[in-house]
Coordinates of C-alpha atoms in Angstrom, one line a residue:
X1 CA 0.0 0.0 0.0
X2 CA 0.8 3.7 -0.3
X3 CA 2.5 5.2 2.6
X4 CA -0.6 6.9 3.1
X5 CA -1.0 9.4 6.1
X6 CA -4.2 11.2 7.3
X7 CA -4.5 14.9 8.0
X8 CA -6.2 17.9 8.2
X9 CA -5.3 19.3 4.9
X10 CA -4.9 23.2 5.1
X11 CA -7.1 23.5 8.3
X12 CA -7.6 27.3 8.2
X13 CA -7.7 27.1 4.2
X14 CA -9.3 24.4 2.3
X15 CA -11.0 22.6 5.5
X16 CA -10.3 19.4 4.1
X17 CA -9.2 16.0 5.6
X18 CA -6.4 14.7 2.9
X19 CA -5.1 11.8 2.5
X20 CA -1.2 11.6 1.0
X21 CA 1.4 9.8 -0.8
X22 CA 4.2 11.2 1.5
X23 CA 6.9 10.0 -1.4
X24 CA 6.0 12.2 -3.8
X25 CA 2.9 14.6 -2.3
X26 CA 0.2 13.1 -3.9
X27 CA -2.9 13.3 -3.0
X28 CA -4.6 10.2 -2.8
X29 CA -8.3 11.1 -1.5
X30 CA -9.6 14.7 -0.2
X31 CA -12.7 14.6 1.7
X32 CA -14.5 17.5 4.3
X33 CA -16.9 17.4 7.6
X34 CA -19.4 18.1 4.8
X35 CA -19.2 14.8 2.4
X36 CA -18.6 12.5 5.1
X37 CA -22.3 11.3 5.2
X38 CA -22.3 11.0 1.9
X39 CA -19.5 9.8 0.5
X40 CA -18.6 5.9 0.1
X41 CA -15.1 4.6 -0.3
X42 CA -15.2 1.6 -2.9
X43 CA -12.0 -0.1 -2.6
X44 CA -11.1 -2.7 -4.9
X45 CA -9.1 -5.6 -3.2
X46 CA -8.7 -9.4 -3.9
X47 CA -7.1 -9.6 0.6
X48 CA -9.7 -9.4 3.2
X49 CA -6.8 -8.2 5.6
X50 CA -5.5 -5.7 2.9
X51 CA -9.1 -4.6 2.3
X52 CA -9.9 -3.7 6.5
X53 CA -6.0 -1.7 6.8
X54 CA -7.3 0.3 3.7
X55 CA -11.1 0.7 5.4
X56 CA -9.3 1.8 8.7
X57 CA -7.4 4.5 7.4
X58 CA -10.9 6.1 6.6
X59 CA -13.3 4.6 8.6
X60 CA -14.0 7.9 10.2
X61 CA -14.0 10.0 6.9
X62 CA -16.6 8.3 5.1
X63 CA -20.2 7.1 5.8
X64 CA -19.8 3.5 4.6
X65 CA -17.2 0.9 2.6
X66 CA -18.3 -1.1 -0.9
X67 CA -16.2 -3.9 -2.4
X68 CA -16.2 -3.4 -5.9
X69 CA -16.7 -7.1 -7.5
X70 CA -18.2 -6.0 -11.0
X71 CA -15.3 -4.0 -12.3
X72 CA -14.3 -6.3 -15.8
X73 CA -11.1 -4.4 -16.5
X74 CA -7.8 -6.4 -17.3
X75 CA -5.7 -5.2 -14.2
X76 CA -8.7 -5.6 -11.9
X77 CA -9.0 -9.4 -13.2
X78 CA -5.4 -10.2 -13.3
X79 CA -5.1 -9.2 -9.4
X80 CA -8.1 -11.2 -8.5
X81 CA -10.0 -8.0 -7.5
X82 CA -13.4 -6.8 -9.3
X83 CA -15.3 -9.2 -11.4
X84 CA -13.1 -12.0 -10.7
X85 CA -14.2 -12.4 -7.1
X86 CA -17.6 -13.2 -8.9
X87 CA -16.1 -16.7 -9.4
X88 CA -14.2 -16.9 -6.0
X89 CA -17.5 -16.6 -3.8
X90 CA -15.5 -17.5 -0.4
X91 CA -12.6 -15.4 -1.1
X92 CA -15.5 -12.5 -1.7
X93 CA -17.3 -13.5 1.5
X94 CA -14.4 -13.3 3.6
X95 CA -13.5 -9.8 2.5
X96 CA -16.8 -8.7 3.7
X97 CA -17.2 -10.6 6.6
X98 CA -13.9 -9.1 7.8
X99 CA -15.3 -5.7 7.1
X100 CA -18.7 -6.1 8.7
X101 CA -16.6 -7.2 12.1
X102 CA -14.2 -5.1 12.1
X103 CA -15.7 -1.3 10.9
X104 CA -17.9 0.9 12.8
X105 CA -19.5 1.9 9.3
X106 CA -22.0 0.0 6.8
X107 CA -20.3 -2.1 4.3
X108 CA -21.9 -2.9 0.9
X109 CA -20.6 -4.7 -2.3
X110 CA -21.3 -4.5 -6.0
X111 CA -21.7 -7.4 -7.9
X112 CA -22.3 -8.3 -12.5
X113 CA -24.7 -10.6 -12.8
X114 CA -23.3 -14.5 -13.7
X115 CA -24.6 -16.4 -17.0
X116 CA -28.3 -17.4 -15.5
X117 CA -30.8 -16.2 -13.2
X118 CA -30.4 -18.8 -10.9
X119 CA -26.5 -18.4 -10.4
X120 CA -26.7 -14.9 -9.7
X121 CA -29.4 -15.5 -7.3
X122 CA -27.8 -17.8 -5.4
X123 CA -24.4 -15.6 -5.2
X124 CA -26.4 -12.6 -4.1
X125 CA -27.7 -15.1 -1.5
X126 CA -24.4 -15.9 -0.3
X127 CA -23.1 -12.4 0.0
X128 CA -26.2 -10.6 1.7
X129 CA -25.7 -13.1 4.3
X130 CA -22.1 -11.9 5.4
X131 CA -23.6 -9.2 7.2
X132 CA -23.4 -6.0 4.6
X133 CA -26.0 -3.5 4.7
X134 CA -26.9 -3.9 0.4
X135 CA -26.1 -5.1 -2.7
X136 CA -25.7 -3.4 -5.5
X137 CA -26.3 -5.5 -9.0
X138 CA -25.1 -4.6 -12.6
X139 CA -27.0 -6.2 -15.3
X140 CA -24.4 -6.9 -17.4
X141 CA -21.9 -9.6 -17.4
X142 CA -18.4 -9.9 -16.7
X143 CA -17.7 -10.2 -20.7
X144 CA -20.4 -7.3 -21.8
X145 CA -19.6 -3.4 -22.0
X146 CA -22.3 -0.4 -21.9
X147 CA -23.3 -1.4 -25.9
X148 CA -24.9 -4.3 -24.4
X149 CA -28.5 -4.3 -23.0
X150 CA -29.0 -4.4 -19.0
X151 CA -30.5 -7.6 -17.9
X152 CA -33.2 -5.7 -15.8
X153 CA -35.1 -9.4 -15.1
X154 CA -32.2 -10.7 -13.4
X155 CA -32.3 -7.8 -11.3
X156 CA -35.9 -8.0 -10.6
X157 CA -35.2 -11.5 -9.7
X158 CA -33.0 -10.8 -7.4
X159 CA -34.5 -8.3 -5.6
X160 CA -37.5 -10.6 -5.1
X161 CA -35.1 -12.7 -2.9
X162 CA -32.7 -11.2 -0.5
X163 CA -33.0 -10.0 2.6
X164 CA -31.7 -6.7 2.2
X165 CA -31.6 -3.7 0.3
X166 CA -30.8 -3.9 -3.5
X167 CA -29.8 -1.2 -5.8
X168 CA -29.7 -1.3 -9.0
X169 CA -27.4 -0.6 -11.9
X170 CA -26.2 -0.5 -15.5
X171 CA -29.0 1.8 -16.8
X172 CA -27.1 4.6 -17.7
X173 CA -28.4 4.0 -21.2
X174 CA -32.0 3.9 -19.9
X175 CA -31.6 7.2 -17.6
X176 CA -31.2 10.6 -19.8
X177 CA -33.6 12.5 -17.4
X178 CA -34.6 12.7 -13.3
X179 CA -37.9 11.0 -14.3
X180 CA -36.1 7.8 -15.7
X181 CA -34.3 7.0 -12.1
X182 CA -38.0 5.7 -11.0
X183 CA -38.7 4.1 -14.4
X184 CA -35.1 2.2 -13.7
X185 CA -36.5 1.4 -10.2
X186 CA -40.0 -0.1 -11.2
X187 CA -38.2 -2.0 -13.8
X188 CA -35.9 -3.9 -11.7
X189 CA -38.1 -3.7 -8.4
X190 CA -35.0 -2.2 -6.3
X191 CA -35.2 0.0 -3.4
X192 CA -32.4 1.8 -5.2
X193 CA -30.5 3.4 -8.2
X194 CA -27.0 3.4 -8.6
X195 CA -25.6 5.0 -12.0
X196 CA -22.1 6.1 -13.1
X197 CA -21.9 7.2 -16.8
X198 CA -25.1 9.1 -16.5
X199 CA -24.3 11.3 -14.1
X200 CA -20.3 11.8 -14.8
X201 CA -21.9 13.3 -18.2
X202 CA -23.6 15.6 -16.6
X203 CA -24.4 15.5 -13.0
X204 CA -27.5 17.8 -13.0
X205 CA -29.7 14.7 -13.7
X206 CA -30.2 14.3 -10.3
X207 CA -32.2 17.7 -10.7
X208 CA -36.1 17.1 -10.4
X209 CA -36.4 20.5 -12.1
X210 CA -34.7 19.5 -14.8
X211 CA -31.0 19.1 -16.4
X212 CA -28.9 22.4 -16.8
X213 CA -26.4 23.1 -19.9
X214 CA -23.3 21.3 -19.9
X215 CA -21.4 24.7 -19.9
X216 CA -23.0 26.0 -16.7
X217 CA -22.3 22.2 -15.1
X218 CA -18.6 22.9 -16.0
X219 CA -18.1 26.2 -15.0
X220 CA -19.8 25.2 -11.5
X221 CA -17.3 21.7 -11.6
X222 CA -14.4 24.0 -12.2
X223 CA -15.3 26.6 -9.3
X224 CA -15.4 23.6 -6.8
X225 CA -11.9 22.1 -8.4
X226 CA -10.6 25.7 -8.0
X227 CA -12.0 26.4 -4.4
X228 CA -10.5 23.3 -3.4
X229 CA -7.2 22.8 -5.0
X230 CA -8.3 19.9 -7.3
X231 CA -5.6 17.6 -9.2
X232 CA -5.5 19.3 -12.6
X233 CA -5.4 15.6 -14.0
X234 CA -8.3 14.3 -12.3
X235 CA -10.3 18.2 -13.8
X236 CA -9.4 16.9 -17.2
X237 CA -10.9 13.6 -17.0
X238 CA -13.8 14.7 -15.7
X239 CA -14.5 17.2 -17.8
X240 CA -14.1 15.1 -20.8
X241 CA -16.4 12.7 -19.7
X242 CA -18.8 15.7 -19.8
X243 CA -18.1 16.5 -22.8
X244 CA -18.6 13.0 -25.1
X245 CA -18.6 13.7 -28.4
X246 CA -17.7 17.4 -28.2
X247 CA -14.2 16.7 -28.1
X248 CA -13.6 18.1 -31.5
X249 CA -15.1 21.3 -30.8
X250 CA -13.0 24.3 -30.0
X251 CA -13.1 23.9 -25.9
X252 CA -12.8 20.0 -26.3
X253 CA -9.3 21.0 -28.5
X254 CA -8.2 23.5 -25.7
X255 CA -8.9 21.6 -22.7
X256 CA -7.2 18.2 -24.3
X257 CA -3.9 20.6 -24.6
X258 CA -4.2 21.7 -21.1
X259 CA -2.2 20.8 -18.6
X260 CA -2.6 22.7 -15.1
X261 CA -5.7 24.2 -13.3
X262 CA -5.4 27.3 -14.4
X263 CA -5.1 26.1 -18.3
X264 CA -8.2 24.4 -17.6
X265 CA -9.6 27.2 -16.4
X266 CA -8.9 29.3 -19.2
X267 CA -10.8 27.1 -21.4
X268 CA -13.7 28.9 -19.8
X269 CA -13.0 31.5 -18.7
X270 CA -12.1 31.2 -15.6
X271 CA -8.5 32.0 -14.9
X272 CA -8.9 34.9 -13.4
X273 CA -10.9 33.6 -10.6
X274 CA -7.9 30.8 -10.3
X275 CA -5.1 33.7 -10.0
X276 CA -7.6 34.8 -7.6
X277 CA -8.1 32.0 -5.3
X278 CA -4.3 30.8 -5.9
X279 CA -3.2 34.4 -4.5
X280 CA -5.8 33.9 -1.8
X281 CA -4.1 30.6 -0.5
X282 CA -0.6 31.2 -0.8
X283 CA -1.3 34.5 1.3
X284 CA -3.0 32.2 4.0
X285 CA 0.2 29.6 4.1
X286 CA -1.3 26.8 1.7
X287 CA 1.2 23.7 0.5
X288 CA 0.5 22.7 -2.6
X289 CA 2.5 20.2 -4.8
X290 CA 5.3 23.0 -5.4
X291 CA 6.4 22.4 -1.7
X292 CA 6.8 18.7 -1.7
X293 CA 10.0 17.1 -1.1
X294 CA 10.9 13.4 -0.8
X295 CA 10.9 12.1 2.9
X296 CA 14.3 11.7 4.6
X297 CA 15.8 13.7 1.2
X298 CA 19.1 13.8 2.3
X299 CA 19.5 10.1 3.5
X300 CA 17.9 8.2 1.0
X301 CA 18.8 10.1 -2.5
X302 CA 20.2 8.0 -4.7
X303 CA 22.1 9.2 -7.5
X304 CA 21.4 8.4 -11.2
X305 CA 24.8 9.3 -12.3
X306 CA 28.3 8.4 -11.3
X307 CA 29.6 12.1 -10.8
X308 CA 29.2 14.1 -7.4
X309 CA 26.3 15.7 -6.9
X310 CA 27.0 18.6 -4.3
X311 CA 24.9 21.5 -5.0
X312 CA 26.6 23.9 -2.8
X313 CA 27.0 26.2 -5.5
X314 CA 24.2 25.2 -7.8
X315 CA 21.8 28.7 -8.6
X316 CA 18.4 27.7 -8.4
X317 CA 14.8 28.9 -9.4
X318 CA 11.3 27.5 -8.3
X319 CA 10.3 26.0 -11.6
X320 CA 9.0 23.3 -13.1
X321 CA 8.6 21.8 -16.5
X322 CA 4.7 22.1 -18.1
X323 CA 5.0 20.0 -20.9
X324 CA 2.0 21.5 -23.0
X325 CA 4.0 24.7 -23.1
X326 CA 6.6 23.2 -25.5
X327 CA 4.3 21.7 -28.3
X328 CA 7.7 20.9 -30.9
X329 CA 11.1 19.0 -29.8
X330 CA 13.3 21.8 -31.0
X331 CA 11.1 24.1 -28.4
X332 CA 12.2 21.8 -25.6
X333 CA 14.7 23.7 -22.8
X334 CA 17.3 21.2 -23.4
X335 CA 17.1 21.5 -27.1
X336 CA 17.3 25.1 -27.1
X337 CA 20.3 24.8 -24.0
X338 CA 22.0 22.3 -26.7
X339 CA 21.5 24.5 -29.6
X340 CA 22.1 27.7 -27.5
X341 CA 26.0 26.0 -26.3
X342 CA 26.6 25.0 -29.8
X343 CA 26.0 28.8 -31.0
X344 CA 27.8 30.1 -28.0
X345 CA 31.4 27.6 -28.8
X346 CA 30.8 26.3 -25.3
X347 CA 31.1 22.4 -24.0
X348 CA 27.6 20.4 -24.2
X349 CA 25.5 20.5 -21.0
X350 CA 25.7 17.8 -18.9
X351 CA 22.4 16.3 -16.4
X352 CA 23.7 14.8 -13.4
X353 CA 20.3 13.0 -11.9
X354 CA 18.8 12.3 -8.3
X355 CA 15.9 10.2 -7.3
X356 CA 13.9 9.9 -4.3
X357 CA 11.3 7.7 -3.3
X358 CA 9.1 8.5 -6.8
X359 CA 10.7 12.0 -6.9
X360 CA 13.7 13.2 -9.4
X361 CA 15.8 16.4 -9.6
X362 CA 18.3 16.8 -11.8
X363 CA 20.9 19.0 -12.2
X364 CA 22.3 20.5 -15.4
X365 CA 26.4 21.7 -15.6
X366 CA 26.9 24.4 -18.1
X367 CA 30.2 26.4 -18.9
X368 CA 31.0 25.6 -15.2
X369 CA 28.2 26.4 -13.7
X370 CA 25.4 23.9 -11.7
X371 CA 21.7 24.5 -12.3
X372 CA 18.8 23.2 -10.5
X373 CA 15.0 23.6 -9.5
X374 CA 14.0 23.4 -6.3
X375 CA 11.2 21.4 -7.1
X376 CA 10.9 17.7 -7.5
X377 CA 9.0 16.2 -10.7
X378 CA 7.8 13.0 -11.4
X379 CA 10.2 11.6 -13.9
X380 CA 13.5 11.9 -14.6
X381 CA 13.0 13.2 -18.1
X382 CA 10.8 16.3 -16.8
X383 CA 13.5 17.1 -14.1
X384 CA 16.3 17.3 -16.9
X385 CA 13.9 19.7 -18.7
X386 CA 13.7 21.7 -15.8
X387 CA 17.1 22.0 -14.8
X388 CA 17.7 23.0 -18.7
X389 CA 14.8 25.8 -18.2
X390 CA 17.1 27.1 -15.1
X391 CA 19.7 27.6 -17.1
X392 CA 18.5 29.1 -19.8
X393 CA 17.1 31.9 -17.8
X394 CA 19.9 32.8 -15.8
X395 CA 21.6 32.9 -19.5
X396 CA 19.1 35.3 -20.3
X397 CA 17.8 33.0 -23.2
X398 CA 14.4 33.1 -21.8
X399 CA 12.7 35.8 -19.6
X400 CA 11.9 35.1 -16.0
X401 CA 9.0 37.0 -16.5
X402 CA 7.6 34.9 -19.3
X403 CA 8.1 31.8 -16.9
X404 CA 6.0 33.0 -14.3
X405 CA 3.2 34.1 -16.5
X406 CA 3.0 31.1 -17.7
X407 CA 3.0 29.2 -14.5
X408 CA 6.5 28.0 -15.3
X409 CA 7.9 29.7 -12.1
X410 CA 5.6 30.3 -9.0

């Protein structure tokens, strides 16, 4: 597992509880006081022991636990997790037996249906006897994708027959407005709806009144990424599940070349507001991934390269590499370093690399000088670019000022 700590993220700031990947500052799961009765943590986990240490660390975060053992995806199979525990019924009833003993919280499970009706009953059975407070069913098979109809009968079948509460799923297809969610419910005779797809495309389905445009749905997504610090990675996705089929249209373009928040942002409109709240936090004392540093950083760097890497003397800057920013190889910084050294008569720049934990820094020598960030990336690639950006702007190749408009330099 991670080495995953809790803590209250930015107390005074964001008034979040985060959870974090202390080797390289990511951040695994944000939550608040507000979500906690309503968010559930799905794990996916093929270890009843593995699965409670994972519950524990949010036990009090959350208002319940789900085993997911529908999901048909290749890496969930091949680790025994998901929709292979559908034909390992023990292992899956000892996952949530250890749950149901061992958490103060209700624990659920999601399950595909199996090739009949009487097979899935009789699993459904089996699990709603460990002790979990429902079942969720997907009328689909382990083998069938959203193109293939939901098997609402075995559902209703189901339903008919255990003891507790059963909700239903796999009618994103079915649901396009608030009206269909009791349509889906009669159908399958569940106390219950469950849906995925339906909502991630646009989330204002759960509106009685009605759904609102996508555009307004986005804006209001990206305040909340904004006013929380969301990972610019996990804005993109979401945004372009929103979107569909609108990826070819001028803000689909835009926000598949984005990169950071504030890109995102920009896309509509809104990178104002990001400066904004950005300048708001930093003034308040917020961390953000700019600050991170590898744990123990002194003891346990390990160098890439055989030459000394004392940095003593090394200038620095706060920058890091955005990769969107240098759309052609010759616009790379170490290009442009290599070109600019040729030009110049002077030795080719050397990288002399560090990793930590998941962490990399490099440092660049140039006409016997050292230059370095002071901020770890993700890959030792980037961190080369980076140290190559340094340089170039203490040659005066590039303008400081250019780097922190574009977010380059914070």
């Amino acid at each position: 597992m991670p080495k995953l700590i809790s803590l209250i993220g930015m107390q005074d700031v964001l008034k979040t509880v985060d959870f974090i990947d202390r080797s390289d500052g990511t951040i695994v799961f944000r939550t608040c006081a507000k979500e906690r009765s309503k968010v559930i943590l799905q794990l996916g986990t093929s270890d009843p022991d593995r699965a409670l240490k994972a519950a524990k660390l949010l036990e009090n975060d959350v208002a319940g636990v789900d085993v997911n053992m529908g999901c048909p995806k290749e890496f969930s199979i091949k680790g025994g997790m998901g929709a292979a525990l559908l034909s390992n019924p023990d292992k899956a009833c000892s996952i949530l037996k250890n749950l149901v003993r061992n958490l103060a919280i209700p624990v659920t499970c999601k399950i595909r249906v199996l090739d009949t009706i009487e097979e899935t009953v009789e699993l459904s059975k089996k699990l709603s006897e460990c002790g979990i407070a429902a079942l969720a069913v997907h009328g689909r098979m382990r083998h069938e994708r959203p193109q293939h109809s939901n098997r609402n009968d075995f559902i209703k079948k189901v339903s008919e027959v255990v003891p507790v509460p059963l909700i239903a799923n796999g009618g994103s297809k079915e649901i396009e407005n608030y009206s269909d969610f009791e349509k889906f419910k009669i159908a399958t005779g569940c106390s219950s709806v469950m849906v995925a797809r339906a909502a991630e495309w646009n989330c204002s389905i759960f509106r009685p009144e009605g759904k609102l445009p996508l555009t307004d749905v986005i804006k209001a997504y990206l305040h909340y990424a904004i006013d929380y610090d969301n990972a610019p990675a996990n804005c993109k996705y979401c945004i372009q599940n929103m979107l569909q089929d609108l990826q070819e249209t001028e803000e689909g373009k835009a926000l598949l070349k984005a990169q950071t928040l504030e890109q995102i942002s920009a896309v509509w409109g809104l990178d104002n507001y990001y400066r904004l709240k950005e300048a708001e936090y930093r003034a308040k004392g917020i961390l953000d991934r700019w600050e991170v540093k590898p744990i123990n950083e002194t003891k346990r760097r390990k160098v890439i390269t055989d030459d000394s890497n004392s940095d003593d003397d090394t200038k620095e800057l706060r920058c890091a590499f955005i990769r969107n920013l240098y759309p052609a190889d010759s616009d790379l910084p170490k290009t442009r370093l290599m070109v600019y050294a040729r030009r110049k008569g002077l030795e080719q720049p050397k990288y002399i690399s560090s990793q930590s934990d998941k962490l990399f820094k490099s440092i660049v020598v140039f006409n016997n000088q050292k230059y370095s960030s002071s901020y770890w990336e993700k890959n030792r690639r980037w961190a080369e670019q980076t140290a190559a950006l340094v340089c170039l702007c203490y040659e005066g190749v590039i303008d400081k000022v250019a780097l922190e408009s574009n977010g380059s330099i914070k």
